[in-house]
């Protein structure tokens, strides 16, 4: 039996009104705006002007991985006057072109749409990063769109040209690195390709891959011109003549040595109504995507899934460019469906779900192995999650609500590599923290995993597995690996109630209390989830069921701290936001700071996804929305102009030293969307989850409610 039965059904969504106004957009401008956010390494954001459209024509875009520049310069030339609508191009100390005047910014789950006025023309720049969770080929394509339209705003005819170039900074932020490039045309497209002169397979420097190939292209059409040259030659030449001359710079050199750039342009000619879109495609491909060690100990160089469909990256880019209309239709469908569902909870919550989508989705890559026949094997499909190590269990756990919402099969594919590792390395009775130190090398646990968060990771594995069973009815992951799951459940049974000195991911920021209340809660819920799975399969679960219920009763007494829960047992002077209670409510197992409420009274650090988990627990809508508004406030006003971090100060709004940014755990904000998801989403037996019952008394949920009120008031 294949390890995963795939269904690559295309989303069937009407293409009508593809460029219509959105009901699915953010209600505010975020501090960091996603531009080309599709993979861990094709991950560019705009942060100039703290998210306002006003500064985009005077600031460079940056990498979500480390904040280094990924220069993308865009011009609109209107009646011989040049306007900069993105990028910070200058020459001889002066700006090139006038700054385009901002009109609007709309951000949806998969699109960012800027509108600018350039004299008598309004320019719409649409950055589309397709989220296609049901279409595995499109999911794995490492490309992103920029579509530009031009519309007269004064009823007159205007002469218009559009231009955009990229630099080698998309390959590395070390400007002394040497690069090479070339330009190719086919029957359908023109594209530039660039790479570092010295490519290092799986080499990563400061969250930037050193083995990537940059692709930049567009469909061949009337008025299309292209050129490679130094930045000022290209930009001043376009400003002067409105076109590119088709020549190639044949002098490979360092990224910052006269800044070699790859440019494309389109001449719309004289227009009296909307022209375009002209569609640019940008991508960062890798010959070898993930280094992996299989269950049998064999080393693999795994490829991204799309390569099983296309003969070359150029063919994939050609498909991508010709597929724009379909991609836009699907994107609108995904965006509108998400917004409609999230808005039923609240408008503020819809904002959070929208901002979490691309950041979470782009951190996952779908891979296939090469079979003995030399062909890519789509029956061996594994998903890998970066960038904090590889398939970090806490990040999988935190982001699980997003994957359950988008496509549970992707979540299952993330667990398989971890299970593979434990089949070949069975010396420990608990789940490893991760299977790699630096993404994309997944050959064994990281150095930090050698000091394991054993109870945390084991609880994570059982809870995520239970969630998968609950929404799909598919028991195969559990039944195919029953011995492993029993070993892990026995570990929980022996250690859940008294964690002792065990560490947690939260503890990296807030410290490691003895007998961590929230950690014990997670482990107890995970143990009950295991018992419920056994019961639903008709197996004897009495020992695990009884242990979980006994531990839950004892935990209530041990964790009490006035009207809340202490950080650790017996500590009545502190409180902890026991967000892991959300899992009990989700699985039905039966068991005032400016930027948010802290994780405990012992710290000012907060976590946006855990705050939303806490919000999913409280029965009072007003309190729930107060929590959500704190998270939204950070997105709009936080101190760091970078993508959403995992943790930040609830008082100052700056990310913590261990909080990072642009991580997938932010997908945890989807907790409210999946909390009441039907037990079986598709195709499974409705009885598969019938044993999941509440065992944490409702009184504890109301205790958390009281705690949250106190935290929001700053008590």
XYZ file of C-alpha atoms in Angstrom:
715
model
C 0.000 0.000 0.000
C 1.355 3.431 -0.852
C 2.130 5.639 2.096
C -0.184 8.376 0.886
C -3.082 8.255 -1.545
C -3.035 11.606 -3.302
C -5.881 13.399 -5.042
C -4.711 16.381 -7.078
C -8.130 17.770 -7.894
C -8.122 21.306 -9.232
C -10.280 23.876 -7.547
C -13.233 24.674 -9.806
C -13.867 28.348 -9.294
C -15.482 30.817 -11.658
C -13.134 33.239 -13.394
C -15.791 35.970 -13.470
C -14.767 39.353 -12.062
C -11.197 38.300 -11.391
C -10.121 41.851 -10.695
C -13.190 42.865 -8.679
C -13.081 44.588 -5.300
C -12.329 42.331 -2.354
C -14.507 41.601 0.601
C -11.638 39.400 1.752
C -9.018 42.080 2.463
C -7.450 43.286 5.699
C -9.083 46.209 7.467
C -5.700 47.867 8.122
C -2.126 48.139 6.802
C 0.243 45.659 8.497
C 3.807 46.531 9.492
C 5.135 43.906 7.045
C 3.369 43.208 3.748
C 3.860 39.891 1.886
C 5.087 40.426 -1.687
C 6.563 37.186 -3.053
C 5.990 34.673 -0.267
C 5.798 31.140 -1.651
C 8.597 29.003 -0.134
C 11.071 29.283 2.752
C 13.532 30.899 0.319
C 11.233 32.719 -2.107
C 10.076 34.930 0.703
C 10.082 38.677 0.095
C 8.168 41.306 2.070
C 7.758 45.069 1.971
C 8.384 46.830 5.274
C 9.163 50.428 4.276
C 6.905 53.027 5.836
C 5.640 50.417 8.321
C 3.391 48.804 5.741
C 1.979 51.935 4.117
C 1.698 52.109 0.356
C 3.200 55.581 0.521
C 6.802 54.485 0.778
C 6.914 51.542 -1.618
C 8.329 53.558 -4.488
C 11.234 54.724 -2.345
C 12.206 51.590 -0.365
C 13.562 48.145 -1.136
C 11.817 44.906 -0.408
C 13.401 42.527 2.118
C 13.799 38.810 2.773
C 11.415 37.370 5.328
C 14.209 35.080 6.457
C 16.677 37.704 7.653
C 15.533 41.180 6.601
C 18.220 41.544 3.909
C 17.380 43.438 0.722
C 15.805 41.518 -2.176
C 15.706 44.360 -4.682
C 12.751 44.488 -7.089
C 12.447 47.796 -8.929
C 9.252 48.753 -10.748
C 8.604 51.749 -13.016
C 5.595 53.026 -14.904
C 6.458 55.435 -17.711
C 3.504 57.654 -18.567
C 3.728 60.188 -21.399
C 7.552 60.144 -21.152
C 7.564 60.704 -17.369
C 8.838 57.852 -15.196
C 7.264 56.910 -11.867
C 8.692 54.455 -9.333
C 5.953 52.270 -7.837
C 8.275 49.838 -6.053
C 11.935 49.841 -5.075
C 14.437 52.498 -4.093
C 16.348 53.077 -7.338
C 18.735 56.007 -7.493
C 21.669 57.199 -9.596
C 24.356 59.741 -8.727
C 22.656 60.401 -5.405
C 19.247 61.230 -6.893
C 16.056 59.203 -7.153
C 15.259 57.747 -10.550
C 11.772 58.867 -11.495
C 9.016 60.437 -9.456
C 7.490 58.516 -6.576
C 4.127 57.061 -7.564
C 1.315 58.453 -5.419
C -0.288 55.768 -3.233
C -4.030 55.232 -3.486
C -4.772 51.964 -1.728
C -3.383 48.744 -0.311
C -5.391 45.536 -0.045
C -4.035 42.350 1.509
C -5.898 39.059 1.217
C -4.806 35.561 2.169
C -2.957 35.003 -1.122
C -2.679 38.472 -2.696
C -1.293 41.930 -2.038
C -2.711 44.668 -4.266
C -1.239 48.172 -4.389
C -2.821 50.977 -6.388
C -0.821 54.082 -7.344
C -1.439 57.191 -9.392
C 1.224 57.990 -11.968
C 0.124 61.233 -13.558
C -2.968 60.526 -15.651
C -2.726 56.762 -15.089
C -3.595 54.561 -12.123
C -1.344 51.527 -11.760
C -2.496 48.365 -10.008
C 0.362 46.099 -8.868
C -1.025 42.718 -7.829
C 1.354 40.336 -6.055
C -0.215 36.880 -6.190
C 1.309 34.040 -4.165
C -0.976 31.098 -4.962
C -2.218 29.010 -2.042
C -3.478 25.797 -3.643
C -3.637 23.251 -0.798
C -5.687 20.736 -2.801
C -3.513 20.918 -5.929
C -0.153 19.401 -5.152
C 1.569 20.527 -8.346
C 0.600 24.160 -7.957
C 1.299 23.960 -4.216
C 4.906 23.007 -4.885
C 5.663 25.477 -7.702
C 8.302 27.871 -6.282
C 7.046 30.873 -8.265
C 5.131 34.062 -7.560
C 3.269 36.566 -9.763
C 3.334 40.316 -10.224
C 0.493 41.477 -12.480
C 0.356 45.148 -13.471
C -2.563 46.954 -15.094
C -2.803 50.591 -16.211
C -6.025 52.630 -16.287
C -6.472 56.302 -17.281
C -7.829 58.319 -14.363
C -8.721 61.462 -16.309
C -10.644 60.148 -19.312
C -7.772 60.894 -21.691
C -5.433 58.773 -23.813
C -1.951 58.167 -22.421
C 1.215 56.454 -23.604
C 2.317 53.837 -21.050
C 5.244 51.455 -20.512
C 5.797 49.119 -17.537
C 9.218 47.961 -16.316
C 10.551 45.767 -13.505
C 14.013 44.396 -12.702
C 15.544 42.191 -10.010
C 19.078 42.008 -8.632
C 21.292 39.164 -7.459
C 20.273 39.960 -3.891
C 17.496 37.403 -4.385
C 20.301 34.806 -4.371
C 22.357 36.119 -1.460
C 22.612 39.178 0.752
C 26.391 38.923 0.647
C 27.040 41.358 -2.178
C 30.582 40.044 -2.667
C 29.259 36.667 -3.829
C 29.817 36.138 -7.550
C 26.882 35.363 -9.820
C 26.235 34.275 -13.400
C 23.152 34.729 -15.551
C 21.632 34.073 -18.962
C 18.532 34.933 -20.986
C 16.401 32.523 -22.999
C 13.330 32.779 -25.207
C 10.895 30.010 -26.153
C 7.782 30.067 -28.314
C 5.811 31.397 -25.356
C 8.060 33.136 -22.854
C 11.238 35.094 -22.263
C 13.087 34.488 -19.032
C 16.290 35.342 -17.226
C 18.064 32.801 -15.043
C 20.747 33.611 -12.455
C 22.677 31.663 -9.857
C 25.690 32.012 -7.599
C 28.921 31.083 -9.358
C 29.722 28.671 -6.549
C 26.582 26.797 -5.600
C 26.536 24.762 -2.408
C 23.962 21.943 -2.341
C 21.808 22.397 0.763
C 24.037 25.280 1.813
C 22.260 27.905 3.898
C 23.604 31.210 5.155
C 21.462 33.348 7.438
C 18.243 31.678 6.215
C 19.189 32.141 2.542
C 19.747 29.083 0.329
C 23.040 29.032 -1.609
C 21.964 26.510 -4.219
C 19.052 28.363 -5.764
C 18.435 29.434 -9.337
C 16.548 32.687 -9.798
C 14.002 32.649 -12.641
C 12.383 35.850 -13.874
C 10.164 35.871 -16.942
C 7.018 36.912 -18.785
C 4.936 35.812 -21.752
C 6.193 36.993 -25.130
C 3.789 39.548 -26.534
C 3.701 42.733 -28.564
C 5.763 45.409 -26.857
C 7.816 43.040 -24.656
C 11.522 43.881 -24.341
C 14.262 42.542 -22.099
C 17.896 43.114 -21.169
C 20.622 42.311 -18.629
C 23.016 45.075 -17.541
C 24.065 47.080 -14.508
C 21.238 48.645 -12.542
C 21.706 52.250 -13.634
C 22.204 51.342 -17.311
C 18.879 49.518 -17.336
C 16.891 52.025 -15.318
C 18.178 55.208 -16.905
C 17.846 53.601 -20.331
C 14.197 52.782 -19.683
C 13.584 56.240 -18.258
C 15.014 57.764 -21.425
C 13.539 55.515 -24.106
C 10.714 53.504 -22.550
C 12.116 50.149 -23.661
C 14.956 47.660 -23.223
C 17.366 46.909 -26.059
C 17.585 43.111 -25.844
C 21.334 43.019 -25.158
C 23.080 40.821 -22.621
C 25.730 41.775 -20.102
C 28.308 39.004 -20.536
C 30.535 39.938 -17.603
C 29.822 37.608 -14.636
C 30.777 39.329 -11.404
C 29.879 40.002 -7.790
C 26.292 40.879 -6.905
C 27.340 44.365 -5.781
C 29.867 45.022 -8.561
C 27.966 47.519 -10.718
C 24.844 45.628 -9.631
C 24.000 43.313 -12.540
C 20.206 43.176 -12.907
C 17.662 41.227 -14.940
C 15.023 43.436 -16.552
C 11.719 42.986 -18.401
C 9.338 45.574 -19.802
C 6.083 45.876 -21.722
C 4.945 48.787 -23.876
C 1.164 49.224 -23.678
C 1.299 52.006 -26.252
C -1.504 54.564 -26.278
C -4.358 53.538 -23.986
C -7.743 55.099 -23.266
C -9.055 52.264 -21.067
C -7.564 49.576 -18.826
C -4.536 47.836 -20.348
C -2.997 44.613 -19.142
C -2.265 42.871 -17.025
C 1.359 42.383 -17.892
C 2.383 39.401 -15.764
C 5.875 38.915 -14.344
C 6.826 35.548 -12.863
C 9.605 35.216 -10.309
C 10.877 32.025 -8.731
C 13.737 30.405 -6.869
C 14.281 26.758 -7.809
C 16.631 24.087 -6.445
C 17.914 20.960 -8.146
C 17.941 19.141 -4.817
C 15.279 20.322 -2.417
C 15.728 18.291 0.782
C 18.469 15.960 2.004
C 16.758 13.090 3.799
C 17.546 9.809 5.519
C 14.866 7.168 5.011
C 13.422 4.634 7.427
C 15.988 2.099 6.208
C 18.891 4.534 6.628
C 19.270 5.328 2.921
C 20.305 8.877 2.021
C 18.012 10.632 -0.456
C 18.149 13.839 -2.459
C 14.464 14.682 -2.672
C 12.898 16.913 -5.342
C 9.984 19.306 -5.113
C 6.715 17.691 -6.199
C 6.207 19.838 -9.313
C 9.273 18.294 -10.934
C 7.333 15.054 -11.338
C 5.115 16.917 -13.820
C 7.492 19.199 -15.748
C 10.620 18.275 -17.683
C 12.487 21.425 -16.633
C 12.164 24.518 -14.488
C 11.729 26.567 -17.665
C 8.729 24.409 -18.612
C 7.322 24.899 -15.123
C 7.741 28.676 -15.429
C 6.050 28.614 -18.842
C 3.071 26.755 -17.367
C 2.989 29.145 -14.416
C 2.854 32.223 -16.642
C 0.159 30.818 -18.947
C -1.843 29.675 -15.912
C -2.234 33.133 -14.379
C -5.968 33.475 -15.061
C -6.692 30.099 -13.482
C -4.429 30.844 -10.524
C -6.137 34.166 -9.931
C -9.570 32.562 -10.030
C -8.503 29.905 -7.538
C -6.864 32.511 -5.324
C -10.005 34.620 -5.247
C -11.987 31.523 -4.334
C -9.625 30.581 -1.506
C -9.454 34.149 -0.213
C -13.214 34.669 -0.238
C -13.965 31.306 1.374
C -11.463 31.943 4.163
C -12.635 35.484 4.757
C -16.290 34.433 4.842
C -15.583 31.719 7.409
C -13.313 33.848 9.601
C -15.636 36.859 9.462
C -18.375 34.748 11.007
C -16.223 34.800 14.140
C -15.269 38.485 13.918
C -13.733 41.025 11.582
C -10.646 41.213 13.773
C -10.233 37.456 13.631
C -10.538 37.544 9.844
C -7.578 39.942 9.790
C -5.457 37.469 11.752
C -6.385 34.499 9.568
C -5.595 36.479 6.412
C -2.135 37.514 7.625
C -1.226 34.026 8.846
C -2.007 32.217 5.579
C 0.977 32.984 3.342
C 3.512 33.020 6.167
C 2.443 29.545 7.274
C 1.958 28.004 3.832
C 5.279 29.258 2.463
C 7.241 27.443 5.170
C 6.123 24.036 3.863
C 7.653 22.208 0.889
C 6.230 19.075 -0.722
C 8.806 16.573 -1.984
C 9.105 13.260 -3.823
C 11.883 10.693 -4.057
C 13.571 9.241 -7.129
C 12.609 5.632 -7.794
C 14.883 2.790 -8.877
C 13.817 3.525 -12.473
C 15.244 7.043 -12.197
C 11.792 8.647 -12.275
C 10.268 10.782 -9.571
C 7.960 8.730 -7.382
C 4.767 10.554 -6.380
C 3.650 7.633 -4.201
C 6.482 8.615 -1.850
C 5.451 12.156 -0.989
C 6.719 13.843 2.165
C 6.231 17.376 3.451
C 8.941 19.334 5.231
C 8.521 22.382 7.418
C 11.172 25.064 8.028
C 12.843 27.218 9.233
C 13.355 26.389 12.922
C 15.127 23.125 12.309
C 13.274 20.614 10.132
C 9.768 19.427 11.020
C 10.030 20.830 14.510
C 7.271 19.108 16.497
C 6.239 22.210 18.421
C 5.875 24.156 15.170
C 3.843 21.339 13.632
C 1.650 21.297 16.744
C 1.224 25.071 16.787
C 0.424 25.319 13.070
C -1.798 22.211 12.979
C -5.051 24.229 12.921
C -3.975 25.831 9.626
C -3.132 22.507 7.973
C -6.355 20.945 9.253
C -8.233 23.830 7.642
C -6.248 23.869 4.388
C -5.620 20.156 3.733
C -5.123 17.581 6.506
C -3.155 15.362 4.096
C -0.323 17.903 4.204
C -0.186 17.628 7.986
C -0.040 13.846 7.710
C 2.863 14.181 5.275
C 4.782 16.245 7.862
C 4.474 13.510 10.471
C 5.729 10.725 8.201
C 9.417 11.823 8.203
C 9.389 11.940 12.012
C 7.865 8.474 12.172
C 10.471 7.245 9.671
C 13.223 8.522 11.943
C 11.833 6.620 14.923
C 11.598 3.390 12.961
C 15.326 3.517 12.269
C 16.299 4.913 15.684
C 14.234 3.290 18.424
C 16.596 3.826 21.345
C 14.398 6.433 23.050
C 10.770 6.048 24.188
C 9.751 9.596 23.307
C 9.346 11.691 20.156
C 12.295 13.717 18.906
C 11.977 17.504 18.786
C 12.876 17.654 15.072
C 14.712 15.741 12.336
C 17.259 18.344 11.286
C 19.270 21.272 12.583
C 19.174 23.574 9.546
C 16.526 23.364 6.845
C 16.617 21.651 4.298
C 18.878 18.920 5.746
C 16.624 16.295 7.346
C 19.110 13.575 8.193
C 18.695 13.443 11.977
C 17.751 15.460 15.062
C 19.323 18.848 15.667
C 21.860 19.552 18.366
C 19.104 21.103 20.492
C 17.083 17.889 20.180
C 19.894 16.094 21.987
C 18.602 17.976 25.044
C 15.059 16.922 24.315
C 11.716 18.436 25.113
C 10.542 14.851 25.384
C 7.154 15.292 27.032
C 6.299 18.289 24.863
C 7.172 16.589 21.558
C 5.516 13.298 22.472
C 2.343 15.077 23.520
C 2.453 17.059 20.299
C 2.668 13.902 18.177
C -0.279 12.167 19.824
C -2.457 15.271 19.809
C -1.805 16.063 16.142
C -2.448 12.433 15.202
C -5.727 12.497 17.115
C -6.723 15.716 15.346
C -6.039 14.111 11.966
C -8.157 11.095 12.833
C -10.919 13.330 14.084
C -11.269 15.312 10.856
C -10.496 12.587 8.308
C -11.542 9.319 9.920
C -8.329 7.799 8.549
C -6.691 5.522 11.110
C -3.868 4.303 8.850
C -1.092 6.520 10.223
C -1.859 5.263 13.713
C -2.526 1.621 12.875
C 0.507 1.303 10.568
C 2.742 2.522 13.398
C 0.851 1.169 16.405
C 3.959 -0.061 18.236
C 5.557 3.383 18.116
C 2.409 5.091 19.352
C 2.121 2.615 22.227
C 5.727 3.297 23.238
C 5.014 7.025 23.231
C 1.758 6.622 25.160
C 3.548 4.537 27.783
C 6.100 7.335 28.142
C 3.271 9.804 28.751
C 1.646 7.443 31.224
C 4.887 7.323 33.207
C 5.712 11.058 33.074
C 2.646 13.190 32.304
C 1.577 14.225 35.787
C 5.010 15.225 37.074
C 7.165 16.704 34.264
C 9.953 17.539 36.703
C 12.725 19.491 34.984
C 11.565 18.796 31.429
C 12.016 21.694 29.047
C 9.559 23.368 26.678
C 9.790 25.676 23.691
C 8.098 28.429 25.711
C 10.789 27.953 28.335
C 13.463 29.121 25.899
C 11.958 32.570 26.377
C 10.250 32.530 29.771
C 12.332 29.993 31.715
C 11.907 26.359 32.735
C 9.772 25.911 35.860
C 9.792 22.608 37.714
C 6.590 20.638 37.059
C 5.379 23.047 34.392
C 1.585 23.233 34.710
C 0.887 23.809 31.026
C 3.271 21.038 29.942
C 1.633 18.523 32.277
C -1.756 19.534 30.912
C -0.635 18.860 27.336
C 0.740 15.445 28.262
C -2.429 14.423 30.110
C -4.652 15.484 27.211
C -2.398 13.604 24.786
C -2.674 10.471 26.923
C -6.465 10.729 26.889
C -6.395 11.273 23.123
C -4.451 8.027 22.753
C -7.033 6.196 24.856
C -9.828 7.624 22.721
C -8.151 6.441 19.518
C -7.884 2.918 20.920
C -11.515 2.992 22.022
C -12.695 4.122 18.600
C -10.844 1.130 17.103
C -12.532 -1.266 19.509
C -9.332 -1.906 21.465
C -8.811 -2.018 25.207
C -7.911 1.471 26.404
C -8.808 1.105 30.083
C -5.287 1.540 31.487
C -4.676 4.761 29.534
C -8.201 6.086 30.067
C -8.022 5.556 33.814
C -4.552 7.065 34.062
C -5.581 10.153 32.098
C -8.681 10.727 34.209
C -6.771 10.175 37.432
C -4.038 12.588 36.327
C -6.613 15.183 35.267
C -8.241 15.144 38.688
C -4.887 15.425 40.452
C -3.700 18.128 38.038
C -6.663 20.314 38.999
C -5.554 20.279 42.627
C -1.827 20.597 41.935
C -2.238 23.449 39.441
C -4.556 25.604 41.536
C -3.349 29.108 42.233
C -6.113 31.271 43.698
C -8.646 31.549 40.853
C -6.221 30.563 38.121
C -3.406 28.121 37.311
C 0.105 28.536 38.627
C 3.152 28.384 36.378
C 4.222 25.303 38.329
C 2.609 23.104 40.948
C 2.143 24.720 44.328
C 3.083 28.205 43.145
C 0.067 30.306 44.088
C 1.887 33.583 43.451
C 1.965 33.135 39.667
C -0.396 32.387 36.800
C -0.025 30.636 33.453
C -2.129 31.028 30.319
C -2.800 27.303 29.932
C -3.465 27.513 26.212
C -3.107 23.741 25.869
C -6.645 23.525 27.257
C -7.703 24.450 23.722
C -6.675 20.988 22.534
C -9.003 19.390 25.063
C -11.848 21.476 23.709
C -10.855 20.832 20.082
C -10.482 17.057 20.381
C -13.295 16.801 22.915
C -11.129 14.535 25.023
C -13.081 15.514 28.111
C -10.271 16.937 29.990
C -3.750 44.651 30.239
C -0.570 44.917 28.230
C -0.556 47.011 25.087
C 0.292 44.271 22.580
C -1.283 41.285 24.360
C -1.281 39.252 27.528
C 1.934 37.505 28.629
C 2.275 33.721 28.671
C 2.614 33.859 32.448
C 2.989 36.298 35.309
C 6.725 35.586 35.314
C 7.370 37.292 31.965
C 6.226 40.057 29.627
C 6.652 37.753 26.623
C 3.567 36.801 24.650
C 2.882 34.566 21.673
C 0.238 35.451 19.071
C -0.829 31.913 18.212
C -1.070 30.851 21.859
C -3.117 33.974 22.589
C -5.600 32.888 19.920
C -5.709 29.393 21.443
C -6.607 31.020 24.753
C -9.226 33.114 22.958
C -10.764 29.925 21.585
C -11.375 28.752 25.156
C -13.127 31.665 26.794
C -16.938 31.540 26.711
C -17.383 35.303 26.656
C -17.320 36.877 23.180
C -16.271 40.286 24.482
C -13.229 38.829 26.241
C -12.380 36.667 23.223
C -12.447 39.710 20.960
C -10.326 41.683 23.426
C -7.612 39.033 23.101
C -7.852 39.033 19.308
C -7.642 42.818 19.183
C -4.326 42.704 21.077
C -2.840 40.437 18.408
C -4.189 42.636 15.636
C -2.760 45.711 17.347
C 0.708 44.185 17.185
C 0.358 43.422 13.473
C -0.498 47.043 12.858
C 1.779 48.766 15.358
C 4.526 46.391 16.507
C 8.060 47.678 16.915
C 9.631 45.344 14.331
C 9.079 45.884 10.605
C 9.399 42.178 9.891
C 6.988 39.285 9.359
C 5.024 38.006 12.337
C 7.337 36.605 15.066
C 6.625 33.614 17.294
C 7.060 35.627 20.486
C 7.305 39.308 21.317
C 7.111 41.659 24.271
C 3.560 42.316 25.408
C 4.613 45.753 26.674
C 7.119 47.026 24.085
C 5.922 45.226 20.950
C 9.385 44.045 19.864
C 10.177 40.411 19.077
C 12.185 38.444 21.612
C 15.683 37.140 20.949
C 14.312 33.605 20.511
C 11.093 34.647 18.806
C 12.399 34.728 15.262
C 10.091 35.877 12.488
C 8.326 34.377 9.518
C 7.820 30.980 11.166
C 4.914 28.633 10.393
C 3.668 28.316 13.969
C 1.610 31.424 13.331
C -0.814 29.040 11.612
C -2.068 28.364 15.119
C -4.336 31.391 14.803
C -6.614 29.106 12.766
C -7.670 27.498 16.060
C -10.994 29.302 16.074
C -11.734 28.154 12.517
C -11.171 24.465 13.221
C -12.400 24.283 16.812
C -15.869 23.161 15.773
C -14.925 21.545 12.465
C -17.043 18.487 11.680
C -15.557 15.281 13.041
C -15.009 13.762 9.619
C -14.127 16.314 6.943
C -14.292 13.902 4.035
C -14.402 10.248 3.287
C -13.963 8.782 6.771
C -16.185 6.867 9.128
C -18.251 9.165 11.343
C -17.620 6.712 14.183
C -13.869 7.245 14.067
C -14.051 10.124 16.508
C -17.108 9.181 18.541
C -14.972 8.351 21.568
C -13.545 11.851 21.938
C -15.222 13.202 25.069
C -14.567 16.130 27.394
C -12.745 15.237 30.592
C -11.400 18.605 31.732
C -14.344 20.093 33.687
C -15.963 23.244 32.371
C -15.144 24.911 35.682
C -11.490 24.959 34.642
C -12.361 26.653 31.385
C -14.157 29.339 33.372
C -11.102 29.611 35.611
C -9.067 30.325 32.506
C -11.706 32.874 31.505
C -11.246 34.645 34.839
C -7.479 34.502 34.419
C -7.674 36.028 30.960
C -9.809 38.884 32.253
C -7.222 39.564 34.957
C -4.373 39.427 32.457
C -6.101 41.826 30.095
C -6.670 44.242 32.958
C -3.025 44.001 33.972
C -3.783 42.535 37.417
